[in-house]
Amino acid sequence: MSDWAIAPLDDSGDATANAIIELLKDYNQQFIGRAPYDRFRLAAHNPEGRLIGGLLGEWRSYWLHVDILVVTEPYRRSGLGSALMRTAEQAARDKGYRGIFLDTFEFQAPRFYEKLGFSRFGSIRNFSEGHDRHFYEKRL
């Protein structure tokens, strides 16, 4: 018989989710210090105020993890995606962080990230519906 219980955590469990993060930070502290963990968010709007893109990420262990970068179709290839990434990179540099890491599908933006100086460090073949997922890093 075990002395634990496991249960799903819903959206009302933010305090518990934060406590889980603190458990990991407590363990990691002996190896990498008390690394900050926080959200990083950028939004882009057109002149009329409509949302046209953005970047969502997290500061993790002295790296910026980019979870989502999106630009709506009319603004793709306009330089907006590069501008969002430059802003994120500058924020990471300003904090003195080690780099940025992210993942993307082959139908999304691998070449875009490579043009920005990111290096692929891994892939999961056939991650979803026959599509490969690629992992990138850029050291600062």
JSON list of C-alpha atoms in Angstrom, two decimals, residues 14-104:
[
{"chain": "A", "resi": 14, "resn": "ASP", "atom": "CA", "xyz": [-2.44, 27.73, -9.50]},
{"chain": "A", "resi": 15, "resn": "ALA", "atom": "CA", "xyz": [-1.12, 27.91, -5.94]},
{"chain": "A", "resi": 16, "resn": "THR", "atom": "CA", "xyz": [-0.35, 24.19, -6.04]},
{"chain": "A", "resi": 17, "resn": "ALA", "atom": "CA", "xyz": [1.27, 24.52, -9.48]},
{"chain": "A", "resi": 18, "resn": "ASN", "atom": "CA", "xyz": [3.49, 27.31, -8.13]},
{"chain": "A", "resi": 19, "resn": "ALA", "atom": "CA", "xyz": [4.35, 25.12, -5.13]},
{"chain": "A", "resi": 20, "resn": "ILE", "atom": "CA", "xyz": [5.40, 22.33, -7.54]},
{"chain": "A", "resi": 21, "resn": "ILE", "atom": "CA", "xyz": [7.72, 24.79, -9.31]},
{"chain": "A", "resi": 22, "resn": "GLU", "atom": "CA", "xyz": [9.19, 25.76, -5.92]},
{"chain": "A", "resi": 23, "resn": "LEU", "atom": "CA", "xyz": [9.86, 22.08, -5.13]},
{"chain": "A", "resi": 24, "resn": "LEU", "atom": "CA", "xyz": [11.91, 21.79, -8.32]},
{"chain": "A", "resi": 25, "resn": "LYS", "atom": "CA", "xyz": [13.74, 25.07, -7.66]},
{"chain": "A", "resi": 26, "resn": "ASP", "atom": "CA", "xyz": [14.58, 23.87, -4.14]},
{"chain": "A", "resi": 27, "resn": "TYR", "atom": "CA", "xyz": [16.10, 20.66, -5.54]},
{"chain": "A", "resi": 28, "resn": "ASN", "atom": "CA", "xyz": [17.95, 22.41, -8.37]},
{"chain": "A", "resi": 29, "resn": "GLN", "atom": "CA", "xyz": [19.43, 25.03, -6.04]},
{"chain": "A", "resi": 30, "resn": "GLN", "atom": "CA", "xyz": [22.20, 22.66, -4.92]},
{"chain": "A", "resi": 31, "resn": "PHE", "atom": "CA", "xyz": [23.39, 22.39, -8.54]},
{"chain": "A", "resi": 32, "resn": "ILE", "atom": "CA", "xyz": [22.62, 25.70, -10.29]},
{"chain": "A", "resi": 33, "resn": "GLY", "atom": "CA", "xyz": [21.63, 28.09, -7.53]},
{"chain": "A", "resi": 34, "resn": "ARG", "atom": "CA", "xyz": [18.19, 29.57, -7.08]},
{"chain": "A", "resi": 35, "resn": "ALA", "atom": "CA", "xyz": [17.41, 30.13, -10.76]},
{"chain": "A", "resi": 36, "resn": "PRO", "atom": "CA", "xyz": [14.60, 32.58, -11.52]},
{"chain": "A", "resi": 37, "resn": "TYR", "atom": "CA", "xyz": [11.41, 31.31, -13.11]},
{"chain": "A", "resi": 38, "resn": "ASP", "atom": "CA", "xyz": [8.98, 33.83, -14.57]},
{"chain": "A", "resi": 39, "resn": "ARG", "atom": "CA", "xyz": [6.85, 34.49, -17.62]},
{"chain": "A", "resi": 40, "resn": "PHE", "atom": "CA", "xyz": [7.97, 36.58, -20.60]},
{"chain": "A", "resi": 41, "resn": "ARG", "atom": "CA", "xyz": [5.32, 37.99, -22.95]},
{"chain": "A", "resi": 42, "resn": "LEU", "atom": "CA", "xyz": [5.29, 40.26, -25.98]},
{"chain": "A", "resi": 43, "resn": "ALA", "atom": "CA", "xyz": [2.29, 41.33, -28.06]},
{"chain": "A", "resi": 44, "resn": "ALA", "atom": "CA", "xyz": [2.23, 43.05, -31.46]},
{"chain": "A", "resi": 45, "resn": "HIS", "atom": "CA", "xyz": [-0.70, 45.17, -32.66]},
{"chain": "A", "resi": 46, "resn": "ASN", "atom": "CA", "xyz": [-1.39, 46.89, -35.96]},
{"chain": "A", "resi": 47, "resn": "PRO", "atom": "CA", "xyz": [-2.12, 50.66, -36.10]},
{"chain": "A", "resi": 48, "resn": "GLU", "atom": "CA", "xyz": [-5.84, 49.95, -35.51]},
{"chain": "A", "resi": 49, "resn": "GLY", "atom": "CA", "xyz": [-4.97, 48.11, -32.30]},
{"chain": "A", "resi": 50, "resn": "ARG", "atom": "CA", "xyz": [-5.74, 44.60, -33.59]},
{"chain": "A", "resi": 51, "resn": "LEU", "atom": "CA", "xyz": [-3.53, 41.80, -32.25]},
{"chain": "A", "resi": 52, "resn": "ILE", "atom": "CA", "xyz": [-1.30, 40.54, -35.09]},
{"chain": "A", "resi": 53, "resn": "GLY", "atom": "CA", "xyz": [1.24, 38.41, -33.27]},
{"chain": "A", "resi": 54, "resn": "GLY", "atom": "CA", "xyz": [3.18, 37.77, -30.14]},
{"chain": "A", "resi": 55, "resn": "LEU", "atom": "CA", "xyz": [5.71, 35.77, -28.23]},
{"chain": "A", "resi": 56, "resn": "LEU", "atom": "CA", "xyz": [5.07, 33.80, -25.04]},
{"chain": "A", "resi": 57, "resn": "GLY", "atom": "CA", "xyz": [7.88, 32.31, -23.05]},
{"chain": "A", "resi": 58, "resn": "GLU", "atom": "CA", "xyz": [9.39, 31.67, -19.65]},
{"chain": "A", "resi": 59, "resn": "TRP", "atom": "CA", "xyz": [12.64, 32.50, -17.93]},
{"chain": "A", "resi": 60, "resn": "ARG", "atom": "CA", "xyz": [14.07, 29.15, -16.83]},
{"chain": "A", "resi": 61, "resn": "SER", "atom": "CA", "xyz": [17.44, 28.44, -15.25]},
{"chain": "A", "resi": 62, "resn": "TYR", "atom": "CA", "xyz": [19.09, 31.49, -16.82]},
{"chain": "A", "resi": 63, "resn": "TRP", "atom": "CA", "xyz": [17.66, 30.72, -20.27]},
{"chain": "A", "resi": 64, "resn": "LEU", "atom": "CA", "xyz": [14.62, 32.08, -22.09]},
{"chain": "A", "resi": 65, "resn": "HIS", "atom": "CA", "xyz": [12.32, 29.33, -23.33]},
{"chain": "A", "resi": 66, "resn": "VAL", "atom": "CA", "xyz": [10.14, 30.55, -26.22]},
{"chain": "A", "resi": 67, "resn": "ASP", "atom": "CA", "xyz": [6.96, 28.54, -26.06]},
{"chain": "A", "resi": 68, "resn": "ILE", "atom": "CA", "xyz": [4.96, 30.38, -28.74]},
{"chain": "A", "resi": 69, "resn": "LEU", "atom": "CA", "xyz": [5.89, 32.78, -31.51]},
{"chain": "A", "resi": 70, "resn": "VAL", "atom": "CA", "xyz": [3.08, 33.64, -33.89]},
{"chain": "A", "resi": 71, "resn": "VAL", "atom": "CA", "xyz": [2.47, 36.28, -36.55]},
{"chain": "A", "resi": 72, "resn": "THR", "atom": "CA", "xyz": [-0.81, 36.47, -38.47]},
{"chain": "A", "resi": 73, "resn": "GLU", "atom": "CA", "xyz": [-0.70, 35.78, -42.20]},
{"chain": "A", "resi": 74, "resn": "PRO", "atom": "CA", "xyz": [-0.83, 39.35, -43.53]},
{"chain": "A", "resi": 75, "resn": "TYR", "atom": "CA", "xyz": [2.24, 40.24, -41.43]},
{"chain": "A", "resi": 76, "resn": "ARG", "atom": "CA", "xyz": [4.37, 37.15, -42.08]},
{"chain": "A", "resi": 77, "resn": "ARG", "atom": "CA", "xyz": [7.60, 37.90, -43.93]},
{"chain": "A", "resi": 78, "resn": "SER", "atom": "CA", "xyz": [7.25, 41.56, -42.86]},
{"chain": "A", "resi": 79, "resn": "GLY", "atom": "CA", "xyz": [10.04, 41.41, -40.29]},
{"chain": "A", "resi": 80, "resn": "LEU", "atom": "CA", "xyz": [7.65, 41.26, -37.32]},
{"chain": "A", "resi": 81, "resn": "GLY", "atom": "CA", "xyz": [8.70, 37.75, -36.27]},
{"chain": "A", "resi": 82, "resn": "SER", "atom": "CA", "xyz": [12.36, 38.76, -36.41]},
{"chain": "A", "resi": 83, "resn": "ALA", "atom": "CA", "xyz": [11.58, 41.91, -34.41]},
{"chain": "A", "resi": 84, "resn": "LEU", "atom": "CA", "xyz": [9.80, 39.88, -31.72]},
{"chain": "A", "resi": 85, "resn": "MET", "atom": "CA", "xyz": [12.75, 37.49, -31.50]},
{"chain": "A", "resi": 86, "resn": "ARG", "atom": "CA", "xyz": [15.27, 40.38, -31.39]},
{"chain": "A", "resi": 87, "resn": "THR", "atom": "CA", "xyz": [13.29, 41.95, -28.55]},
{"chain": "A", "resi": 88, "resn": "ALA", "atom": "CA", "xyz": [13.33, 38.63, -26.66]},
{"chain": "A", "resi": 89, "resn": "GLU", "atom": "CA", "xyz": [17.03, 38.16, -27.32]},
{"chain": "A", "resi": 90, "resn": "GLN", "atom": "CA", "xyz": [17.82, 41.65, -26.08]},
{"chain": "A", "resi": 91, "resn": "ALA", "atom": "CA", "xyz": [15.79, 41.01, -22.92]},
{"chain": "A", "resi": 92, "resn": "ALA", "atom": "CA", "xyz": [17.79, 37.81, -22.32]},
{"chain": "A", "resi": 93, "resn": "ARG", "atom": "CA", "xyz": [21.06, 39.67, -22.92]},
{"chain": "A", "resi": 94, "resn": "ASP", "atom": "CA", "xyz": [19.98, 42.47, -20.56]},
{"chain": "A", "resi": 95, "resn": "LYS", "atom": "CA", "xyz": [19.41, 39.86, -17.84]},
{"chain": "A", "resi": 96, "resn": "GLY", "atom": "CA", "xyz": [22.81, 38.30, -18.55]},
{"chain": "A", "resi": 97, "resn": "TYR", "atom": "CA", "xyz": [21.19, 34.97, -19.42]},
{"chain": "A", "resi": 98, "resn": "ARG", "atom": "CA", "xyz": [22.92, 32.14, -21.26]},
{"chain": "A", "resi": 99, "resn": "GLY", "atom": "CA", "xyz": [20.62, 31.83, -24.25]},
{"chain": "A", "resi": 100, "resn": "ILE", "atom": "CA", "xyz": [17.25, 31.04, -25.78]},
{"chain": "A", "resi": 101, "resn": "PHE", "atom": "CA", "xyz": [15.73, 27.66, -26.56]},
{"chain": "A", "resi": 102, "resn": "LEU", "atom": "CA", "xyz": [12.57, 26.63, -28.37]},
{"chain": "A", "resi": 103, "resn": "ASP", "atom": "CA", "xyz": [10.96, 24.00, -30.54]},
{"chain": "A", "resi": 104, "resn": "THR", "atom": "CA", "xyz": [9.11, 24.12, -33.86]}
]
